mmCIF file of N, CA and C in Angstrom:
data_model
loop_
_atom_site.group_PDB
_atom_site.id
_atom_site.type_symbol
_atom_site.label_atom_id
_atom_site.label_comp_id
_atom_site.label_asym_id
_atom_site.label_seq_id
_atom_site.Cartn_x
_atom_site.Cartn_y
_atom_site.Cartn_z
ATOM 1 N N UNK X 1 23.324 9.842 11.582
ATOM 2 C CA UNK X 1 22.241 9.077 10.988
ATOM 3 C C UNK X 1 22.712 8.545 9.642
ATOM 4 N N UNK X 2 22.384 7.288 9.347
ATOM 5 C CA UNK X 2 22.782 6.699 8.081
ATOM 6 C C UNK X 2 21.947 7.276 6.949
ATOM 7 N N UNK X 3 22.427 7.080 5.729
ATOM 8 C CA UNK X 3 21.683 7.548 4.560
ATOM 9 C C UNK X 3 20.325 6.871 4.486
ATOM 10 N N UNK X 4 20.291 5.574 4.779
ATOM 11 C CA UNK X 4 19.028 4.846 4.746
ATOM 12 C C UNK X 4 18.068 5.399 5.784
ATOM 13 N N UNK X 5 18.561 5.675 6.973
ATOM 14 C CA UNK X 5 17.711 6.244 8.019
ATOM 15 C C UNK X 5 17.178 7.610 7.633
ATOM 16 N N UNK X 6 18.027 8.422 7.006
ATOM 17 C CA UNK X 6 17.610 9.760 6.575
ATOM 18 C C UNK X 6 16.535 9.672 5.507
ATOM 19 N N UNK X 7 16.722 8.748 4.550
ATOM 20 C CA UNK X 7 15.725 8.578 3.489
ATOM 21 C C UNK X 7 14.414 8.103 4.084
ATOM 22 N N UNK X 8 14.479 7.151 5.017
ATOM 23 C CA UNK X 8 13.273 6.656 5.667
ATOM 24 C C UNK X 8 12.541 7.753 6.401
ATOM 25 N N UNK X 9 13.282 8.623 7.077
ATOM 26 C CA UNK X 9 12.687 9.736 7.794
ATOM 27 C C UNK X 9 12.004 10.716 6.843
ATOM 28 N N UNK X 10 12.653 10.998 5.737
ATOM 29 C CA UNK X 10 12.066 11.899 4.734
ATOM 30 C C UNK X 10 10.804 11.280 4.160
ATOM 31 N N UNK X 11 10.846 9.976 3.855
ATOM 32 C CA UNK X 11 9.659 9.310 3.318
ATOM 33 C C UNK X 11 8.518 9.329 4.319
ATOM 34 N N UNK X 12 8.818 9.085 5.591
ATOM 35 C CA UNK X 12 7.778 9.130 6.615
ATOM 36 C C UNK X 12 7.128 10.509 6.669
ATOM 37 N N UNK X 13 7.950 11.549 6.606
ATOM 38 C CA UNK X 13 7.429 12.914 6.633
ATOM 39 C C UNK X 13 6.582 13.209 5.400
ATOM 40 N N UNK X 14 7.062 12.772 4.243
ATOM 41 C CA UNK X 14 6.332 12.985 3.001
ATOM 42 C C UNK X 14 4.988 12.281 3.053
ATOM 43 N N UNK X 15 4.991 11.048 3.527
ATOM 44 C CA UNK X 15 3.751 10.287 3.634
ATOM 45 C C UNK X 15 2.761 10.965 4.572
ATOM 46 N N UNK X 16 3.260 11.445 5.688
ATOM 47 C CA UNK X 16 2.390 12.101 6.665
ATOM 48 C C UNK X 16 1.803 13.392 6.114
ATOM 49 N N UNK X 17 2.592 14.122 5.358
ATOM 50 C CA UNK X 17 2.133 15.410 4.818
ATOM 51 C C UNK X 17 1.124 15.238 3.690
ATOM 52 N N UNK X 18 1.378 14.311 2.809
ATOM 53 C CA UNK X 18 0.528 14.160 1.631
ATOM 54 C C UNK X 18 -0.799 13.484 1.922
ATOM 55 N N UNK X 19 -0.784 12.524 2.807
ATOM 56 C CA UNK X 19 -1.999 11.788 3.095
ATOM 57 C C UNK X 19 -2.259 10.710 2.057
ATOM 58 N N UNK X 20 -3.032 9.745 2.453
ATOM 59 C CA UNK X 20 -3.296 8.592 1.608
ATOM 60 C C UNK X 20 -4.001 8.979 0.312
ATOM 61 N N UNK X 21 -5.008 9.823 0.378
ATOM 62 C CA UNK X 21 -5.748 10.184 -0.833
ATOM 63 C C UNK X 21 -4.839 10.853 -1.869
ATOM 64 N N UNK X 22 -3.971 11.722 -1.417
ATOM 65 C CA UNK X 22 -3.044 12.387 -2.334
ATOM 66 C C UNK X 22 -2.058 11.387 -2.937
ATOM 67 N N UNK X 23 -1.631 10.433 -2.144
ATOM 68 C CA UNK X 23 -0.705 9.421 -2.656
ATOM 69 C C UNK X 23 -1.385 8.546 -3.702
ATOM 70 N N UNK X 24 -2.620 8.185 -3.452
ATOM 71 C CA UNK X 24 -3.364 7.380 -4.424
ATOM 72 C C UNK X 24 -3.534 8.164 -5.721
ATOM 73 N N UNK X 25 -3.838 9.439 -5.616
ATOM 74 C CA UNK X 25 -3.954 10.291 -6.798
ATOM 75 C C UNK X 25 -2.629 10.371 -7.549
ATOM 76 N N UNK X 26 -1.533 10.464 -6.812
ATOM 77 C CA UNK X 26 -0.209 10.579 -7.431
ATOM 78 C C UNK X 26 0.180 9.316 -8.204
ATOM 79 N N UNK X 27 -0.432 8.188 -7.891
ATOM 80 C CA UNK X 27 -0.150 6.965 -8.642
ATOM 81 C C UNK X 27 -0.543 7.102 -10.110
ATOM 82 N N UNK X 28 -1.500 7.966 -10.399
ATOM 83 C CA UNK X 28 -1.960 8.175 -11.774
ATOM 84 C C UNK X 28 -1.213 9.311 -12.469
ATOM 85 N N UNK X 29 -0.231 9.866 -11.824
ATOM 86 C CA UNK X 29 0.547 10.959 -12.407
ATOM 87 C C UNK X 29 1.217 10.512 -13.705
ATOM 88 N N UNK X 30 1.348 11.424 -14.663
ATOM 89 C CA UNK X 30 2.076 11.075 -15.886
ATOM 90 C C UNK X 30 3.590 11.047 -15.669
ATOM 91 N N UNK X 31 4.041 11.454 -14.513
ATOM 92 C CA UNK X 31 5.463 11.519 -14.203
ATOM 93 C C UNK X 31 5.897 10.262 -13.452
ATOM 94 N N UNK X 32 6.843 9.547 -14.034
ATOM 95 C CA UNK X 32 7.313 8.290 -13.457
ATOM 96 C C UNK X 32 7.853 8.439 -12.055
ATOM 97 N N UNK X 33 8.581 9.522 -11.805
ATOM 98 C CA UNK X 33 9.151 9.706 -10.467
ATOM 99 C C UNK X 33 8.057 9.903 -9.414
ATOM 100 N N UNK X 34 7.011 10.632 -9.765
ATOM 101 C CA UNK X 34 5.894 10.839 -8.835
ATOM 102 C C UNK X 34 5.200 9.515 -8.538
ATOM 103 N N UNK X 35 5.028 8.687 -9.567
ATOM 104 C CA UNK X 35 4.413 7.375 -9.366
ATOM 105 C C UNK X 35 5.273 6.516 -8.433
ATOM 106 N N UNK X 36 6.577 6.549 -8.684
ATOM 107 C CA UNK X 36 7.497 5.746 -7.878
ATOM 108 C C UNK X 36 7.480 6.195 -6.424
ATOM 109 N N UNK X 37 7.528 7.499 -6.199
ATOM 110 C CA UNK X 37 7.529 8.010 -4.827
ATOM 111 C C UNK X 37 6.205 7.717 -4.127
ATOM 112 N N UNK X 38 5.098 7.861 -4.849
ATOM 113 C CA UNK X 38 3.791 7.581 -4.248
ATOM 114 C C UNK X 38 3.669 6.101 -3.894
ATOM 115 N N UNK X 39 4.112 5.229 -4.795
ATOM 116 C CA UNK X 39 4.052 3.794 -4.517
ATOM 117 C C UNK X 39 4.934 3.436 -3.326
ATOM 118 N N UNK X 40 6.091 4.060 -3.246
ATOM 119 C CA UNK X 40 6.994 3.815 -2.117
ATOM 120 C C UNK X 40 6.370 4.294 -0.810
ATOM 121 N N UNK X 41 5.781 5.453 -0.817
ATOM 122 C CA UNK X 41 5.132 5.970 0.393
ATOM 123 C C UNK X 41 3.987 5.059 0.830
ATOM 124 N N UNK X 42 3.187 4.616 -0.135
ATOM 125 C CA UNK X 42 2.089 3.718 0.213
ATOM 126 C C UNK X 42 2.620 2.398 0.765
ATOM 127 N N UNK X 43 3.697 1.911 0.188
ATOM 128 C CA UNK X 43 4.324 0.702 0.727
ATOM 129 C C UNK X 43 4.742 0.919 2.179
ATOM 130 N N UNK X 44 5.373 2.043 2.449
ATOM 131 C CA UNK X 44 5.792 2.348 3.826
ATOM 132 C C UNK X 44 4.590 2.386 4.766
ATOM 133 N N UNK X 45 3.503 2.944 4.293
ATOM 134 C CA UNK X 45 2.314 3.069 5.139
ATOM 135 C C UNK X 45 1.624 1.735 5.406
ATOM 136 N N UNK X 46 1.602 0.849 4.409
ATOM 137 C CA UNK X 46 0.848 -0.400 4.580
ATOM 138 C C UNK X 46 1.680 -1.548 5.126
ATOM 139 N N UNK X 47 2.996 -1.382 5.175
ATOM 140 C CA UNK X 47 3.852 -2.463 5.671
ATOM 141 C C UNK X 47 3.583 -2.720 7.149
ATOM 142 N N UNK X 48 2.998 -3.871 7.417
ATOM 143 C CA UNK X 48 2.745 -4.315 8.791
ATOM 144 C C UNK X 48 1.917 -3.322 9.598
ATOM 145 N N UNK X 49 0.973 -2.658 8.950
ATOM 146 C CA UNK X 49 0.136 -1.686 9.639
ATOM 147 C C UNK X 49 -1.322 -1.881 9.204
ATOM 148 N N UNK X 50 -2.071 -2.715 9.916
ATOM 149 C CA UNK X 50 -3.456 -3.005 9.524
ATOM 150 C C UNK X 50 -4.348 -1.774 9.428
ATOM 151 N N UNK X 51 -4.089 -0.775 10.242
ATOM 152 C CA UNK X 51 -4.920 0.430 10.204
ATOM 153 C C UNK X 51 -4.782 1.147 8.866
ATOM 154 N N UNK X 52 -3.548 1.409 8.459
ATOM 155 C CA UNK X 52 -3.373 2.104 7.185
ATOM 156 C C UNK X 52 -3.689 1.191 6.001
ATOM 157 N N UNK X 53 -3.554 -0.112 6.186
ATOM 158 C CA UNK X 53 -3.953 -1.027 5.109
ATOM 159 C C UNK X 53 -5.446 -0.888 4.836
ATOM 160 N N UNK X 54 -6.238 -0.823 5.891
ATOM 161 C CA UNK X 54 -7.688 -0.649 5.722
ATOM 162 C C UNK X 54 -8.003 0.705 5.085
ATOM 163 N N UNK X 55 -7.268 1.722 5.491
ATOM 164 C CA UNK X 55 -7.498 3.062 4.920
ATOM 165 C C UNK X 55 -7.209 3.052 3.421
ATOM 166 N N UNK X 56 -6.092 2.470 3.032
ATOM 167 C CA UNK X 56 -5.742 2.417 1.607
ATOM 168 C C UNK X 56 -6.781 1.601 0.842
ATOM 169 N N UNK X 57 -7.161 0.454 1.397
ATOM 170 C CA UNK X 57 -8.133 -0.404 0.718
ATOM 171 C C UNK X 57 -9.491 0.274 0.572
ATOM 172 N N UNK X 58 -9.960 0.925 1.625
ATOM 173 C CA UNK X 58 -11.276 1.572 1.568
ATOM 174 C C UNK X 58 -11.247 2.910 0.844
ATOM 175 N N UNK X 59 -10.060 3.415 0.578
ATOM 176 C CA UNK X 59 -9.920 4.665 -0.194
ATOM 177 C C UNK X 59 -9.725 4.376 -1.677
ATOM 178 N N UNK X 60 -10.065 3.168 -2.083
ATOM 179 C CA UNK X 60 -9.956 2.764 -3.482
ATOM 180 C C UNK X 60 -8.514 2.821 -3.979
ATOM 181 N N UNK X 61 -7.584 2.419 -3.116
ATOM 182 C CA UNK X 61 -6.173 2.465 -3.477
ATOM 183 C C UNK X 61 -5.663 1.263 -4.246
ATOM 184 N N UNK X 62 -6.409 0.163 -4.217
ATOM 185 C CA UNK X 62 -5.929 -1.051 -4.886
ATOM 186 C C UNK X 62 -5.916 -0.916 -6.408
ATOM 187 N N UNK X 63 -6.987 -0.436 -7.062
ATOM 188 C CA UNK X 63 -6.943 -0.337 -8.530
ATOM 189 C C UNK X 63 -5.777 0.514 -9.067
ATOM 190 N N UNK X 64 -5.465 1.672 -8.467
ATOM 191 C CA UNK X 64 -4.307 2.414 -8.972
ATOM 192 C C UNK X 64 -2.980 1.684 -8.757
ATOM 193 N N UNK X 65 -2.867 0.926 -7.665
ATOM 194 C CA UNK X 65 -1.649 0.140 -7.456
ATOM 195 C C UNK X 65 -1.518 -0.938 -8.534
ATOM 196 N N UNK X 66 -2.627 -1.559 -8.879
ATOM 197 C CA UNK X 66 -2.611 -2.550 -9.959
ATOM 198 C C UNK X 66 -2.258 -1.875 -11.282
ATOM 199 N N UNK X 67 -2.770 -0.671 -11.498
ATOM 200 C CA UNK X 67 -2.452 0.076 -12.718
ATOM 201 C C UNK X 67 -0.959 0.336 -12.862
ATOM 202 N N UNK X 68 -0.297 0.572 -11.744
ATOM 203 C CA UNK X 68 1.157 0.797 -11.755
ATOM 204 C C UNK X 68 1.878 -0.428 -12.325
ATOM 205 N N UNK X 69 1.358 -1.600 -12.054
ATOM 206 C CA UNK X 69 2.004 -2.830 -12.528
ATOM 207 C C UNK X 69 2.026 -2.910 -14.050
ATOM 208 N N UNK X 70 1.069 -2.241 -14.682
ATOM 209 C CA UNK X 70 0.965 -2.308 -16.141
ATOM 210 C C UNK X 70 1.729 -1.233 -16.878
ATOM 211 N N UNK X 71 1.955 -0.088 -16.242
ATOM 212 C CA UNK X 71 2.428 1.025 -17.042
ATOM 213 C C UNK X 71 3.567 1.848 -16.448
ATOM 214 N N UNK X 72 4.055 1.503 -15.300
ATOM 215 C CA UNK X 72 5.026 2.376 -14.638
ATOM 216 C C UNK X 72 6.452 1.849 -14.776
ATOM 217 N N UNK X 73 7.356 2.641 -14.234
ATOM 218 C CA UNK X 73 8.765 2.269 -14.200
ATOM 219 C C UNK X 73 8.952 1.036 -13.303
ATOM 220 N N UNK X 74 10.014 0.264 -13.545
ATOM 221 C CA UNK X 74 10.227 -0.962 -12.765
ATOM 222 C C UNK X 74 10.263 -0.752 -11.251
ATOM 223 N N UNK X 75 10.866 0.312 -10.788
ATOM 224 C CA UNK X 75 10.936 0.539 -9.333
ATOM 225 C C UNK X 75 9.543 0.808 -8.768
ATOM 226 N N UNK X 76 8.730 1.558 -9.492
ATOM 227 C CA UNK X 76 7.359 1.806 -9.052
ATOM 228 C C UNK X 76 6.577 0.498 -9.036
ATOM 229 N N UNK X 77 6.812 -0.348 -10.034
ATOM 230 C CA UNK X 77 6.150 -1.647 -10.073
ATOM 231 C C UNK X 77 6.542 -2.498 -8.866
ATOM 232 N N UNK X 78 7.810 -2.448 -8.507
ATOM 233 C CA UNK X 78 8.291 -3.197 -7.341
ATOM 234 C C UNK X 78 7.593 -2.726 -6.066
ATOM 235 N N UNK X 79 7.531 -1.410 -5.874
ATOM 236 C CA UNK X 79 6.884 -0.875 -4.674
ATOM 237 C C UNK X 79 5.394 -1.223 -4.654
ATOM 238 N N UNK X 80 4.734 -1.099 -5.807
ATOM 239 C CA UNK X 80 3.303 -1.409 -5.883
ATOM 240 C C UNK X 80 3.050 -2.882 -5.591
ATOM 241 N N UNK X 81 3.909 -3.754 -6.118
ATOM 242 C CA UNK X 81 3.769 -5.192 -5.871
ATOM 243 C C UNK X 81 3.884 -5.488 -4.378
ATOM 244 N N UNK X 82 4.854 -4.882 -3.734
ATOM 245 C CA UNK X 82 5.041 -5.118 -2.294
ATOM 246 C C UNK X 82 3.870 -4.561 -1.491
ATOM 247 N N UNK X 83 3.365 -3.404 -1.875
ATOM 248 C CA UNK X 83 2.210 -2.827 -1.177
ATOM 249 C C UNK X 83 0.988 -3.733 -1.338
ATOM 250 N N UNK X 84 0.764 -4.214 -2.548
ATOM 251 C CA UNK X 84 -0.360 -5.119 -2.788
ATOM 252 C C UNK X 84 -0.211 -6.415 -1.991
ATOM 253 N N UNK X 85 1.000 -6.891 -1.874
ATOM 254 C CA UNK X 85 1.273 -8.087 -1.074
ATOM 255 C C UNK X 85 0.839 -7.868 0.374
ATOM 256 N N UNK X 86 1.250 -6.746 0.960
ATOM 257 C CA UNK X 86 0.876 -6.453 2.355
ATOM 258 C C UNK X 86 -0.636 -6.302 2.496
ATOM 259 N N UNK X 87 -1.257 -5.637 1.533
ATOM 260 C CA UNK X 87 -2.710 -5.471 1.572
ATOM 261 C C UNK X 87 -3.407 -6.826 1.472
ATOM 262 N N UNK X 88 -2.942 -7.672 0.579
ATOM 263 C CA UNK X 88 -3.573 -8.981 0.386
ATOM 264 C C UNK X 88 -3.441 -9.853 1.626
ATOM 265 N N UNK X 89 -2.285 -9.835 2.252
ATOM 266 C CA UNK X 89 -2.089 -10.650 3.460
ATOM 267 C C UNK X 89 -3.078 -10.261 4.550
ATOM 268 N N UNK X 90 -3.192 -8.980 4.797
ATOM 269 C CA UNK X 90 -4.062 -8.519 5.879
ATOM 270 C C UNK X 90 -5.525 -8.737 5.540
ATOM 271 N N UNK X 91 -5.913 -8.429 4.312
ATOM 272 C CA UNK X 91 -7.315 -8.598 3.943
ATOM 273 C C UNK X 91 -7.707 -10.071 3.952
ATOM 274 N N UNK X 92 -6.809 -10.947 3.508
ATOM 275 C CA UNK X 92 -7.073 -12.383 3.547
ATOM 276 C C UNK X 92 -7.193 -12.865 4.978
ATOM 277 N N UNK X 93 -6.288 -12.424 5.837
ATOM 278 C CA UNK X 93 -6.334 -12.814 7.243
ATOM 279 C C UNK X 93 -7.624 -12.315 7.892
ATOM 280 N N UNK X 94 -8.012 -11.088 7.603
ATOM 281 C CA UNK X 94 -9.246 -10.522 8.160
ATOM 282 C C UNK X 94 -10.452 -11.335 7.726
ATOM 283 N N UNK X 95 -10.514 -11.680 6.438
ATOM 284 C CA UNK X 95 -11.635 -12.483 5.941
ATOM 285 C C UNK X 95 -11.649 -13.870 6.587
ATOM 286 N N UNK X 96 -10.490 -14.473 6.711
ATOM 287 C CA UNK X 96 -10.395 -15.801 7.316
ATOM 288 C C UNK X 96 -10.855 -15.757 8.769
ATOM 289 N N UNK X 97 -10.414 -14.762 9.516
ATOM 290 C CA UNK X 97 -10.817 -14.643 10.924
ATOM 291 C C UNK X 97 -12.305 -14.363 11.047
ATOM 292 N N UNK X 98 -12.840 -13.546 10.164
ATOM 293 C CA UNK X 98 -14.267 -13.241 10.178
ATOM 294 C C UNK X 98 -15.083 -14.491 9.886
ATOM 295 N N UNK X 99 -14.659 -15.256 8.879
ATOM 296 C CA UNK X 99 -15.360 -16.480 8.550
ATOM 297 C C UNK X 99 -15.285 -17.488 9.690
ATOM 298 N N UNK X 100 -14.131 -17.592 10.332
ATOM 299 C CA UNK X 100 -13.961 -18.509 11.457
ATOM 300 C C UNK X 100 -14.869 -18.105 12.617
ATOM 301 N N UNK X 101 -14.949 -16.803 12.865
ATOM 302 C CA UNK X 101 -15.795 -16.319 13.944
ATOM 303 C C UNK X 101 -17.264 -16.610 13.641
ATOM 304 N N UNK X 102 -17.684 -16.386 12.397
ATOM 305 C CA UNK X 102 -19.062 -16.686 12.018
ATOM 306 C C UNK X 102 -19.365 -18.170 12.161
ATOM 307 N N UNK X 103 -18.428 -19.017 11.755
ATOM 308 C CA UNK X 103 -18.591 -20.448 11.881
ATOM 309 C C UNK X 103 -18.718 -20.859 13.344
ATOM 310 N N UNK X 104 -17.878 -20.266 14.189
ATOM 311 C CA UNK X 104 -17.883 -20.598 15.618
ATOM 312 C C UNK X 104 -19.198 -20.195 16.271
ATOM 313 N N UNK X 105 -19.769 -19.079 15.864
ATOM 314 C CA UNK X 105 -21.032 -18.630 16.472
ATOM 315 C C UNK X 105 -22.213 -19.459 15.977
ATOM 316 N N UNK X 106 -22.070 -20.072 14.792
ATOM 317 C CA UNK X 106 -23.150 -20.905 14.262
ATOM 318 C C UNK X 106 -23.125 -22.305 14.871
ATOM 319 N N UNK X 107 -21.981 -22.723 15.359
ATOM 320 C CA UNK X 107 -21.851 -24.084 15.880
ATOM 321 C C UNK X 107 -22.494 -24.254 17.237
#
């Protein structure tokens, strides 16, 4: 197994064990490494996964991710930015599809 594959496997396990709520809480940690790891785990969870994107969004995960952009280490900021990007894409698409469906039913 490559180093990248091993790291990905460890991150997947960490994400599964901690759960979304714990990861969101860890974003507010005073420890930069904890913030970075939590942001990375959340990125892994929300990347191309509408189910976990909804879970993160409805678990009030967006404000702490935005907070990372203001006060965390650069790597944590990078992970938070990418996670927010994935969340925004899906939420925008969901809203657009919902609006289109409402429009179609009114016509």
